[in-house]
Structures are given as structure tokens and as C-alpha cells.
Coordinates of C-alpha atoms in Angstrom, one line a residue:
M1 CA -8.3 11.3 -19.5
A2 CA -9.2 12.4 -15.6
K3 CA -5.9 11.8 -14.0
K4 CA -5.3 7.9 -12.8
N5 CA -3.6 7.6 -8.7
K6 CA -0.8 6.3 -9.3
N7 CA -0.3 5.1 -5.6
V8 CA -3.3 3.1 -5.1
I9 CA -1.6 0.5 -2.8
G10 CA 0.2 3.4 -0.7
E11 CA -3.5 6.0 -0.2
F12 CA -4.6 2.1 1.0
L13 CA -1.9 2.0 3.1
K14 CA -1.8 4.9 4.6
Q15 CA -6.1 4.9 5.1
K16 CA -5.7 1.7 7.5
R17 CA -3.3 3.4 9.3
I18 CA -5.1 6.5 10.0
A19 CA -7.8 4.6 10.7
A20 CA -6.1 2.6 13.2
G21 CA -5.0 5.5 14.5
L22 CA -1.1 4.8 14.1
S23 CA 1.7 7.0 13.2
Q24 CA 4.4 6.1 10.8
A25 CA 6.9 6.3 13.6
D26 CA 4.3 3.4 15.9
V27 CA 3.4 1.2 12.4
A28 CA 7.4 0.9 12.0
E29 CA 8.2 -0.2 15.7
K30 CA 5.3 -2.5 15.3
M31 CA 6.6 -4.1 12.4
G32 CA 10.7 -4.3 13.8
Y33 CA 11.5 -1.6 11.6
S34 CA 14.3 1.4 12.7
T35 CA 12.8 3.3 10.9
P36 CA 9.6 5.1 9.9
Q37 CA 11.4 5.6 6.6
F38 CA 9.9 2.0 5.5
I39 CA 6.0 3.2 5.9
S40 CA 6.7 6.6 4.5
N41 CA 8.3 4.5 1.5
W42 CA 5.2 2.5 1.0
E43 CA 2.6 4.8 1.4
R44 CA 4.7 7.2 -1.1
G45 CA 4.5 4.7 -3.6
V46 CA 7.9 4.2 -3.3
S47 CA 8.5 0.9 -2.5
H48 CA 5.4 -1.7 -1.6
P49 CA 6.0 -4.1 2.1
P50 CA 6.4 -7.6 1.2
I51 CA 3.9 -10.0 1.3
N52 CA 5.0 -12.2 4.4
A53 CA 4.4 -8.5 6.0
L54 CA 0.7 -8.6 5.0
K55 CA 0.1 -10.6 7.9
K56 CA 2.1 -8.2 11.3
L57 CA 0.3 -5.3 8.8
A58 CA -3.8 -6.5 9.4
E59 CA -2.2 -7.2 13.3
I60 CA -1.3 -4.0 14.0
Y61 CA -4.2 -1.9 12.0
T62 CA -6.9 -4.8 13.8
I63 CA -8.9 -5.9 10.8
P64 CA -9.4 -9.4 9.4
Y65 CA -6.1 -10.6 7.5
R66 CA -8.5 -12.1 4.4
S67 CA -9.9 -8.5 4.0
L68 CA -6.6 -6.3 4.1
K69 CA -5.3 -9.3 1.8
S70 CA -8.6 -8.9 -0.5
D71 CA -8.6 -5.3 -0.1
F72 CA -4.7 -5.0 -1.2
R73 CA -5.1 -7.5 -3.7
E74 CA -8.0 -4.7 -5.6
A75 CA -5.4 -1.7 -5.1
A76 CA -2.9 -4.0 -7.0
I77 CA -4.5 -4.6 -8.8
K78 CA -5.6 -0.9 -10.0
D79 CA -2.3 0.0 -9.5
F80 CA -0.7 -2.6 -12.6
V81 CA -4.0 -1.3 -14.0
N82 CA -3.1 2.2 -13.6
S83 CA 1.1 2.2 -14.0
L84 CA -0.3 -0.1 -18.5
D85 CA -2.7 3.0 -18.7
R86 CA 0.4 5.0 -18.6
K87 CA 2.8 3.7 -20.7
L88 CA 0.0 2.7 -23.1
D89 CA -1.0 6.6 -23.3
S90 CA 2.8 7.3 -23.6
A91 CA 3.1 4.7 -26.2
F92 CA 0.6 6.3 -28.7
S93 CA 1.2 9.9 -28.0

């Protein structure tokens, strides 16, 4: 079985940030965070941004909110399916 991306949401957020030409520190500052560690954690899959932060991220990345919302939802579904597959594979191996 092919290895699945374990962090679809994080990769998605990283791609959007890079496409906007921003560093993690830039995004953290614009979001009002004191450290870029929050952004790093999101991109590494350690945590996810709060749902109420998505509209601000859309503004920062200069993409339509509906587009970000739709793309984020798809990434979240892929992350869930990948996680479920790993658990099922582990249970049946």
C-alpha cells in the first residue's frame, strides 16, 4: 500500500503561505500571535488552526474565504480518511 500524506491540512496551509510570499513569522504577526511556533505547529500537523482563524488566514493569504473554506474542508477529510486507514491497517495487521 502506498504511503499516504499524514498531514494534508498542514501541507495545504504551508502551500498557501508560500504562495502568498510570507514567512511563518509574517503570518504569526498578522494573526496576532507572539511566536511563529503556532504556524509551524499547524504546518507540521502538531495542531490545527482554530476554525474561527480561517477567515483571517484567507485575508492574509489573499484568497477568497469560500475557496479557503472549501479547500480546508477537503484537506480535513483527507486527513481523517488517512488517519482512519492507518488505524484500520494497524488493527488488521
